[in-house]
XYZ file of C-alpha atoms in Angstrom:
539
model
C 95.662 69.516 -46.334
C 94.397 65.933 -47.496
C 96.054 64.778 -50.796
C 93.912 63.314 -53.130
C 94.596 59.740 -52.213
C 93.879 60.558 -48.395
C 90.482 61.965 -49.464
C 89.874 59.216 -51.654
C 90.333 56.506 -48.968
C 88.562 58.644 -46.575
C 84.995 58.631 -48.680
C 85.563 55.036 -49.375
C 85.632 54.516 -45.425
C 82.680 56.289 -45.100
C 80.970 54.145 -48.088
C 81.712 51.266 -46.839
C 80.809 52.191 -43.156
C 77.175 53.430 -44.703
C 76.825 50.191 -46.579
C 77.362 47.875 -43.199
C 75.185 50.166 -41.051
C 72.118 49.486 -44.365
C 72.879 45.867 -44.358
C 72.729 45.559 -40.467
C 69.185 47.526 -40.547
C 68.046 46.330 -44.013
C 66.545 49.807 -44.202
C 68.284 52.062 -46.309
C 66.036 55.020 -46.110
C 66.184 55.122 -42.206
C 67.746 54.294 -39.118
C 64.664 53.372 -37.336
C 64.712 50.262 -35.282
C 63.142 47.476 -37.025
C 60.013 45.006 -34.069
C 59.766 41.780 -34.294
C 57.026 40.564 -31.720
C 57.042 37.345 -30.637
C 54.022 36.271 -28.415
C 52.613 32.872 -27.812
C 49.508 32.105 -26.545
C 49.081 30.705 -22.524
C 53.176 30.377 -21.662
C 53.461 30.407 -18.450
C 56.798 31.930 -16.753
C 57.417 29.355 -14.973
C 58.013 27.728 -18.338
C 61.052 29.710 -19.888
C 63.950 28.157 -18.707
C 65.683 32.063 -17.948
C 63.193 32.932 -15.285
C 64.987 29.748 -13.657
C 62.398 26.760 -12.588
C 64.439 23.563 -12.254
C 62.344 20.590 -12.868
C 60.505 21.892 -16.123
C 61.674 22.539 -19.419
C 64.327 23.914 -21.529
C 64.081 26.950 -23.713
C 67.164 27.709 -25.035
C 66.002 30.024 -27.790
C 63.895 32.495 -26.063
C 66.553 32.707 -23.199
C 68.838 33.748 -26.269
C 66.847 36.958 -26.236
C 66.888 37.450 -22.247
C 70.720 36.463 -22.249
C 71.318 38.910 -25.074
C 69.077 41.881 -23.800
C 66.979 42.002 -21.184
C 64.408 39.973 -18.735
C 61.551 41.336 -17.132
C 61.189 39.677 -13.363
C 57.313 41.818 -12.733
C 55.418 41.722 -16.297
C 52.057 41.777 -16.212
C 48.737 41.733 -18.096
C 45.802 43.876 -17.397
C 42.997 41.442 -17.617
C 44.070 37.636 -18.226
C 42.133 36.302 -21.203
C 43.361 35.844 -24.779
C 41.024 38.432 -26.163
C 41.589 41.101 -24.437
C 44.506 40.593 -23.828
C 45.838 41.022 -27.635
C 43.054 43.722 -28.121
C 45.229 45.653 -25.111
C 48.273 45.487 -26.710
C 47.236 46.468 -30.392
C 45.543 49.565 -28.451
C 47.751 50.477 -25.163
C 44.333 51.294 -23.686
C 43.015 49.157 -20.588
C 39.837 46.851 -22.172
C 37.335 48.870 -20.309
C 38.209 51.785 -22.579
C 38.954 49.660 -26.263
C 36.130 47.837 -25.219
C 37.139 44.454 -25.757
C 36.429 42.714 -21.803
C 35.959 39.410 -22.764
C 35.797 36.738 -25.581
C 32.612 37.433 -26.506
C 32.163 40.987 -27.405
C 33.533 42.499 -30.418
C 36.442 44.001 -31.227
C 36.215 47.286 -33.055
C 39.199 47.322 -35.436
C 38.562 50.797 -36.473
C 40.280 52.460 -33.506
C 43.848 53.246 -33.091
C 46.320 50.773 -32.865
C 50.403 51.031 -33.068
C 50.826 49.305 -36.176
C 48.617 51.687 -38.450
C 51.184 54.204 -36.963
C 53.976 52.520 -37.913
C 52.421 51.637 -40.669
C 51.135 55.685 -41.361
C 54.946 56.981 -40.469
C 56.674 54.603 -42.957
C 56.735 51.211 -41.616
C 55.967 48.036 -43.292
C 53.682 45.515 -41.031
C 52.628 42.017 -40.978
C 50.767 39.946 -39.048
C 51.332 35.985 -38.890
C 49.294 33.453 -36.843
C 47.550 33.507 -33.843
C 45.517 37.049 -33.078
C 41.705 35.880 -32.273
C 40.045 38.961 -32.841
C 36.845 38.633 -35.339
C 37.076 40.831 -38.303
C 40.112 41.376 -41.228
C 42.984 42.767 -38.888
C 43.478 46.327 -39.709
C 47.054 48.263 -40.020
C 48.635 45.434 -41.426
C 50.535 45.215 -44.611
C 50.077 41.696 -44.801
C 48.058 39.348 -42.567
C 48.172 35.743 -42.338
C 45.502 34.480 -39.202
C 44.710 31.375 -37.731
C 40.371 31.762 -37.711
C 39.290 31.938 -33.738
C 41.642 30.010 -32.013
C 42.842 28.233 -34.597
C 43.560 24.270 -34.818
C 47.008 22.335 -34.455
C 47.380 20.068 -37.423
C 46.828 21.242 -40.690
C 45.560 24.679 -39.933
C 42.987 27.135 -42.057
C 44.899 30.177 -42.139
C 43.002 33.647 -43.342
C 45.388 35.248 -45.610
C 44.783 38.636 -46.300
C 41.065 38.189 -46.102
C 41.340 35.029 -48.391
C 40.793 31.620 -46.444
C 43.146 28.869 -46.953
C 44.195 25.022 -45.304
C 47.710 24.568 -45.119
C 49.152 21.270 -44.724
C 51.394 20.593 -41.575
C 51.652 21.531 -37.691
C 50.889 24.546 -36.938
C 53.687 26.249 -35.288
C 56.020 24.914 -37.774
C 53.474 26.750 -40.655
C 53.529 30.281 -38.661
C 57.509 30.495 -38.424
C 58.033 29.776 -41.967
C 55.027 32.089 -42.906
C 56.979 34.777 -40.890
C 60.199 33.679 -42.313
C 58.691 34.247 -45.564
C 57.521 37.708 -45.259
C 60.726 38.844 -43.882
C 62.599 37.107 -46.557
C 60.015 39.110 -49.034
C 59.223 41.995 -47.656
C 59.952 45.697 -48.865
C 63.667 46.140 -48.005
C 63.903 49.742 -48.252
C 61.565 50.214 -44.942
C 61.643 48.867 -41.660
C 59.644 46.448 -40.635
C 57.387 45.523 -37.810
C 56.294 42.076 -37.665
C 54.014 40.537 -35.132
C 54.725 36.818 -34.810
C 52.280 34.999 -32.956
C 51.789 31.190 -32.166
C 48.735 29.586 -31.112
C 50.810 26.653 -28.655
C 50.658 26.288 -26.117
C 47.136 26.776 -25.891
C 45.134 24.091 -25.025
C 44.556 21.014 -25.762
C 47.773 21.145 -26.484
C 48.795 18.880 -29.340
C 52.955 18.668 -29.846
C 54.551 17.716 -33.000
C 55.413 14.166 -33.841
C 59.421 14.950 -32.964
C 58.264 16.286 -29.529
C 55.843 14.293 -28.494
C 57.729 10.997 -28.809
C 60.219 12.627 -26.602
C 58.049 14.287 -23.812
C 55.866 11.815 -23.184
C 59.028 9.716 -21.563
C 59.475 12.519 -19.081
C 58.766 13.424 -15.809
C 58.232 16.662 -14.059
C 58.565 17.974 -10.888
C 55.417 18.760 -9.278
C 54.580 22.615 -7.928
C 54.036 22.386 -3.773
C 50.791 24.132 -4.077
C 49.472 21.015 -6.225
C 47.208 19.730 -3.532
C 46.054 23.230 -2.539
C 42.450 22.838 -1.123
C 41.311 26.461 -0.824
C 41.356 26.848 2.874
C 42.773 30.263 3.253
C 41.091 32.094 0.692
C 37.318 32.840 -0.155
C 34.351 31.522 -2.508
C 36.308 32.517 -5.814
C 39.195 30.343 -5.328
C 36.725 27.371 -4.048
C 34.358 27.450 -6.736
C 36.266 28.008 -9.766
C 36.135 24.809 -12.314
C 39.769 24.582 -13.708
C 41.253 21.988 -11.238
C 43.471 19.164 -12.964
C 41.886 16.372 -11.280
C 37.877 17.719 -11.160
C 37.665 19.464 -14.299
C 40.281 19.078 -17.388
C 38.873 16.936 -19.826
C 39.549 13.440 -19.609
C 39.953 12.765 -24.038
C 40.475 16.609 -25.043
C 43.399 17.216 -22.507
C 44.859 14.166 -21.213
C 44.077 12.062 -24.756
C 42.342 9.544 -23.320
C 40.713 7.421 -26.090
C 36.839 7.936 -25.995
C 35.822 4.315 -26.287
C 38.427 3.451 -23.449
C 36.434 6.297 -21.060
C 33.156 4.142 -21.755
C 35.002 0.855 -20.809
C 36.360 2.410 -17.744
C 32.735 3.795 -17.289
C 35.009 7.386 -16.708
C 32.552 10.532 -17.972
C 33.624 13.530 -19.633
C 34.277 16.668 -17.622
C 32.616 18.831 -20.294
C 30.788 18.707 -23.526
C 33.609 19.618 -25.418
C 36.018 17.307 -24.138
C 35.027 14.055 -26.487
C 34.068 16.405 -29.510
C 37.611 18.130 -29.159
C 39.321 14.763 -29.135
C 37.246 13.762 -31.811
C 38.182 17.394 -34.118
C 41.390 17.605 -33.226
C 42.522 14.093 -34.270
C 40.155 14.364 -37.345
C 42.146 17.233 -38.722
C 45.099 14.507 -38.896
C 46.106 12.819 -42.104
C 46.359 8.858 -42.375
C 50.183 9.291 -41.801
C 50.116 12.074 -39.054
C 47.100 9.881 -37.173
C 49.329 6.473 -37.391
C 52.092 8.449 -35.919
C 49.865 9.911 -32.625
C 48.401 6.302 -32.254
C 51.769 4.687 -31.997
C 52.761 6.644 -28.806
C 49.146 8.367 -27.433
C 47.096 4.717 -27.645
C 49.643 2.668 -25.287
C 49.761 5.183 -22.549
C 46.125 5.432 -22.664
C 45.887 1.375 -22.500
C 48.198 1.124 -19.999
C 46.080 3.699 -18.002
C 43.379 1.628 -18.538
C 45.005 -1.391 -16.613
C 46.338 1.309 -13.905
C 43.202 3.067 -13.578
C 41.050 0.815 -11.296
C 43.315 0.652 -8.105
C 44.132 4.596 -8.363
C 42.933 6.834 -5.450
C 42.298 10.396 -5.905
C 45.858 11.497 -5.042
C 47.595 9.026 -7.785
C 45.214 9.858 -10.571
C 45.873 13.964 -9.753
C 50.060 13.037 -10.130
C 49.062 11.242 -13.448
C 46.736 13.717 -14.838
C 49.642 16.190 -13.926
C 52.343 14.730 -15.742
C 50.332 14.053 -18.781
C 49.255 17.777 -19.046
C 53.001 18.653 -19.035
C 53.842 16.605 -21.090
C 52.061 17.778 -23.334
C 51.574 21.574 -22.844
C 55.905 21.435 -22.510
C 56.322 19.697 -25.978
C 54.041 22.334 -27.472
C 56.652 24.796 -26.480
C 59.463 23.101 -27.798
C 58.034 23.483 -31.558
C 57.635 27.563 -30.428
C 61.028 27.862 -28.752
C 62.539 26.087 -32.104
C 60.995 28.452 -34.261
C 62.144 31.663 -31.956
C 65.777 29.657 -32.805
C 64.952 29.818 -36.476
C 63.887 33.660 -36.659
C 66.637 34.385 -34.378
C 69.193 33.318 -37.129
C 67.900 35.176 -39.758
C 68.321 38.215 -38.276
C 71.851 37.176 -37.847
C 72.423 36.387 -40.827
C 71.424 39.147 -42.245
C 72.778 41.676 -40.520
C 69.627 42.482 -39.108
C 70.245 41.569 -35.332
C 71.509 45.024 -33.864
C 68.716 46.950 -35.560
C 65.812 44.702 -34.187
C 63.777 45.432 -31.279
C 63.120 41.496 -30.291
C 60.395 41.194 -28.260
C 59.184 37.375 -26.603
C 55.789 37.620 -24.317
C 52.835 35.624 -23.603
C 49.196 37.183 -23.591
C 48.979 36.069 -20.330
C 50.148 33.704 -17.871
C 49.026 30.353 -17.176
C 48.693 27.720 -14.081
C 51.061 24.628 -14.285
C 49.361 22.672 -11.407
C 49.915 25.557 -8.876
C 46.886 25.632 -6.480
C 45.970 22.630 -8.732
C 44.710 24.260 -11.324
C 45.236 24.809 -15.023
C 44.276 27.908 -17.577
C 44.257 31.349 -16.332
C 41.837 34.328 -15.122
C 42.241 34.914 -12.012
C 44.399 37.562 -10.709
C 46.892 35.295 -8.393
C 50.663 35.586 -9.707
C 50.781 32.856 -12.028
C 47.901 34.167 -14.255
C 48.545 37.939 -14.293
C 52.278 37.269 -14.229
C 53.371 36.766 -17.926
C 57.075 36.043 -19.295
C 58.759 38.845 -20.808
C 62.635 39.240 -22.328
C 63.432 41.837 -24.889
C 66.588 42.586 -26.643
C 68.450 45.740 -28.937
C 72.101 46.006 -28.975
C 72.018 49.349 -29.582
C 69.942 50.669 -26.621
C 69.706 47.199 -24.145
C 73.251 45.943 -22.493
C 73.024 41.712 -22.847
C 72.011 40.073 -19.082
C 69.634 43.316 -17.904
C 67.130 42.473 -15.372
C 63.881 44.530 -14.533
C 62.310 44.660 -11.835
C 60.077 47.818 -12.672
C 56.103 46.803 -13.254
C 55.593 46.989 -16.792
C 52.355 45.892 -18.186
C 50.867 44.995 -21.768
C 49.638 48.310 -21.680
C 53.123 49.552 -22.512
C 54.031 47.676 -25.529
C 52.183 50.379 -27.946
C 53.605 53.137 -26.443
C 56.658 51.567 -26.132
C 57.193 50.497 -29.637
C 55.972 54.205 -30.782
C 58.722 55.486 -28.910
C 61.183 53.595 -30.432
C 60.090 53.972 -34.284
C 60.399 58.093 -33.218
C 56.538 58.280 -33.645
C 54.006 60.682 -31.760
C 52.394 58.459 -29.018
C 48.495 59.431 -28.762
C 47.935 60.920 -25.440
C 44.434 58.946 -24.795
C 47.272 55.565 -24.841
C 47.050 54.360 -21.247
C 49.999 52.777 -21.124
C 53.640 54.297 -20.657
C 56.598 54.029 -22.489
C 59.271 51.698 -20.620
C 62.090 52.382 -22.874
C 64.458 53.927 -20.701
C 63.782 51.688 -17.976
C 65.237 48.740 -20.300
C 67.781 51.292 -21.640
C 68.961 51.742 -18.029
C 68.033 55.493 -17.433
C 66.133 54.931 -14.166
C 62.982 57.257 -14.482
C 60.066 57.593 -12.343
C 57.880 54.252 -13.008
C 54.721 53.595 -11.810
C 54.593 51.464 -8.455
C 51.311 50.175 -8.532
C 49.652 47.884 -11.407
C 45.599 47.884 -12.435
C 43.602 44.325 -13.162
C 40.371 43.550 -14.364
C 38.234 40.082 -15.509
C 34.739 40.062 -16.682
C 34.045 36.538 -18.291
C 31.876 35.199 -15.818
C 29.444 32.772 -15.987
C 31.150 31.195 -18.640
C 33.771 28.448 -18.694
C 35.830 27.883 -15.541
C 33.591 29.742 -13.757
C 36.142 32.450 -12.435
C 34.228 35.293 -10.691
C 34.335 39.250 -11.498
C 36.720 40.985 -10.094
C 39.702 44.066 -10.350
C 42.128 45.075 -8.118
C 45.774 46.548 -7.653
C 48.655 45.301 -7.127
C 51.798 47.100 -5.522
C 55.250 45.991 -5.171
C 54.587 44.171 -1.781
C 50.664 43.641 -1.757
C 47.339 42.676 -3.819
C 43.868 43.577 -2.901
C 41.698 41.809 -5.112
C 37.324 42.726 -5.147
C 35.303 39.860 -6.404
C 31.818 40.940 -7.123
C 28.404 40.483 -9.372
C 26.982 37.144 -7.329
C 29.087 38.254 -4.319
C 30.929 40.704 -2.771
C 34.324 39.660 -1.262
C 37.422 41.079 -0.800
C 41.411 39.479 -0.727
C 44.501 41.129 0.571
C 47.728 39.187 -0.006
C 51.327 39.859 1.877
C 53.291 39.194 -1.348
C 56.320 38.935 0.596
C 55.419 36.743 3.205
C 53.349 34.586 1.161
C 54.366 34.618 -2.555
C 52.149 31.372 -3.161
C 48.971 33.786 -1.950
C 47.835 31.031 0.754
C 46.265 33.297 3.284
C 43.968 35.905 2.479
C 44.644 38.568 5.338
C 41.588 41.268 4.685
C 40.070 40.869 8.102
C 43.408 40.430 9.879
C 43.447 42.880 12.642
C 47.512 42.997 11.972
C 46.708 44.438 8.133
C 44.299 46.896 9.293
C 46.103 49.733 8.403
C 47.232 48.066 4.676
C 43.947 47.509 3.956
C 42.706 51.207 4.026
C 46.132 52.289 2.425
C 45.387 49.859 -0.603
C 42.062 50.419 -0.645
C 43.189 54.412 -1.385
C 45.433 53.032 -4.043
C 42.678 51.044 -6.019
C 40.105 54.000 -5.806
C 42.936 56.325 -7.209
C 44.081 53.964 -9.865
C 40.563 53.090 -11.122
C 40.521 57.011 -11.069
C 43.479 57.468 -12.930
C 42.678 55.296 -15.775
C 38.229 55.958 -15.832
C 37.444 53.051 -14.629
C 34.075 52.979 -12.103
C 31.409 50.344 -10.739
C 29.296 51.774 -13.514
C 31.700 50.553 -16.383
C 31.076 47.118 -14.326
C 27.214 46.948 -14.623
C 27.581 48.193 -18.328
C 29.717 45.322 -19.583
C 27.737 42.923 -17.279
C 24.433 43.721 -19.010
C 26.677 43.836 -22.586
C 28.061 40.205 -21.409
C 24.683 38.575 -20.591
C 22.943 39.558 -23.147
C 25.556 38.215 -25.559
C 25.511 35.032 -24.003
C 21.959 34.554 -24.606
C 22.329 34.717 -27.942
């Protein structure tokens, strides 16, 4: 029998064990696991120090999350384009069936998404920075957008429908707007919180404290640099995103316009001089003086260099300038991961959150010589991935199972202990981070459609298994690629017509008819979205 001071110290142990467990979740109604997901926009793998490429940058912060959870070594995207990409992962449905294929057709906010139900089951949401999808974001408690894709220095934001400017660099303004709203928000719910920065997109314009230092540094160079197309068909020849050929001389590498005319250089594209031109407008008399001061000499002292370059010098300098620049823009995000990080420890928040850090899609850092994205080679359909929760996820996990942005809705249902929506393509991969080992999918579904249109990357879908990729390019031609993944990671040597891969080739052809099957996608979905695209564009 307990005597009165025994029970007494008893229920004030179990007080003071409820109050720790609140202040850890900062949910006092529920248990629930609060999201906070972190995606930037065009960060390459290759760039997140974790996945382990010497010779490029640090990232100290979002390797905090892989270090303390887990990293995902095979994450891809189902169709690599901005757009789509984010309309995939509000939706967990392929964009063939949300119906957002592209940049240019709209996106219908009125469907189903997994934060209206979060949102509907008790959840309070928010949206902060980059999401460019037209329309007032639905399912959100609070939305703060960048407008399209949104501009470095001193940003418009749309807040809550209501269009503002606010003062600053942009990546800087999102963190603090997120750091706001969870500093504000409704305590007595969880939250879910989708943080999203616009870097490094391009033309990738650091901050002041970044640039100064990055544009001192040199990086080492990818071996595919000087790739020249030999092994592989028409789309990989013809596509318009090579360094040298097609990045724009003032929008990209910051040469001064009026120093292009004296060096009698012309502009890749139309946009390149009128970006230049924007971008540096947006710039107040104290942030302009700053970017002259370090941009203007190394564009001078190209000018002196410039004459006696050949081809292959002017590709190494057009290299290093682009990451230069692209890997200071990532500094400013990985800071502001640091900066969110910390709240949620100090707050108590940090065993309760589900921490997410993605990209919405890969990117090329001078492998094959290219930059941007689209295709769907390794470095564009491959995107970085690390997720962490203490209570579920033990610290230094690695994945190798194929998870896709498909997942994330499903994923994130699961978690909050809400119904997941059976027409969700996508699966659930929470006990494959949580270690259970379940039956996972072995075979991953792609699809582009933006084409004719900047970078001129053809049609195509295609699967993708654990060893091999069989890719279809189609519309103005018909071609097929089959890749040995393991005996050619870099995806060299297209072996279709190898008389050694016969029998791949029909197996993988039976895997993309049965996938294409599996999620209702046909050659008829093709044609419609062709005929949607074209007569968009003509608009």
């Amino acid at each position: 029998m307990k005597t009165p001071f025994t029970a007494l110290l008893v229920l004030l142990v179990t007080f003071t064990s409820i109050n720790a467990s609140t202040a850890q979740t900062g949910n006092k109604k529920s248990n629930r696991p609060n999201i906070l997901y972190i995606m930037s926009d065009d960060h390459g793998y290759q760039a997140v120090s974790a996945y382990g490429h010497q010779g490029l940058n640090k990232t100290p912060n979002i390797d905090r999350i892989a270090h303390n959870g887990a990293i995902f070594s095979r994450a891809f995207v189902t169709n690599s384009l901005c757009a789509p990409s984010r309309a995939v992962m509000l939706t967990g449905k392929h964009s063939f069936v949300n119906g957002k294929v592209d940049n240019v057709q709209k996106f219908n906010w009125d469907q189903e998404s997994f934060p209206k139900l979060l949102r509907k089951n008790g959840y309070q949401t928010a949206l902060i920075g980059k999401i460019h999808l037209d329309g007032l974001p639905q399912g959100f408690d609070y939305s703060a957008v960048l407008p399209g894709q949104g501009d470095y220095y001193n940003p418009d934001f749309i807040v809550n429908g209501e269009k503002k400017q606010i003062h600053g660099y942009v990546t800087e303004i999102t963190t603090d707007l997120a750091l706001d709203w969870l500093k504000n928000r409704d305590m007595d719910k969880p939250f879910c919180l989708l943080y999203h920065q616009k870097a490094p997109h391009r033309e990738w314009l650091p901050a002041p404290k970044y640039y100064k230092q990055y544009t001192k540094m040199k990086f080492r160079e990818p071996e595919t640099l000087f790739d020249d197309y030999s092994g592989r068909g028409t789309a990989a020849k013809t596509a318009e995103m090579n360094i040298l050929k097609n990045m724009n001389w003032s929008g990209d590498s910051k040469i001064y316009p009026e120093i292009m005319s004296a060096l009698g250089i012309e502009e890749t594209t139309n946009w390149g001089i009128r970006a230049f031109n924007n971008n540096l407008g947006r710039m107040d008399d104290a942030q302009r003086t700053a970017w002259d001061a370090v941009y203007r000499p190394i564009a001078e002292e190209f000018e002196k260099k410039y004459p006696s370059m050949d081809h292959e010098e002017l590709m190494h300098w057009r290299y290093e300038r682009y990451m230069q620049d692209y890997l200071a823009s990532i500094a400013s995000v990985d800071e502001g991961v640091g900066q969110v990080l910390d709240y949620l420890e100090e707050n108590g928040l940090e065993d309760n959150t589900i921490v997410v850090y993605t990209s919405d899609q890969g990117f090329y850092l001078g492998e094959h010589g290219w930059f941007d994205k689209r295709f769907m080679y390794e470095e564009s359909l491959r995107t970085p991935l690390v997720m962490s929760y203490p209570k579920e996820i033990k610290p230094g996990t690695k994945i190798d199972a194929m998870v896709q942005n498909i997942d994330f809705a499903p994923t994130f249902l699961d978690y909050a202990g809400v119904d997941i929506p059976k027409d969700m393509q996508g699966e659930s991969f929470r006990k494959v981070v949580g270690g259970e080992n379940p039956e996972w999918r072995d075979a991953v579904y792609y699809t582009y459609y933006e084409y004719p249109s900047i970078h001129m990357v053809k049609r195509h879908y295609g699967v993708r298994t654990d060893r091999y990729k069989l890719i279809h390019f189609y519309y103005d031609i018909d071609e097929w690629e089959l890749y040995d993944l393991e005996k050619d990671p870099h995806e060299m040597k297209n072996v279709y017509d190898d008389p050694e891969y016969a029998e791949v080739q029909k197996n993988m052809h039976g895997r993309l008819t049965e996938i294409r099957k599996k999620y209702g996608d046909s050659d008829a979905n093709d044609q419609r979205f062709l005929h949607a695209y074209l007569e968009a564009i003509k608009k």
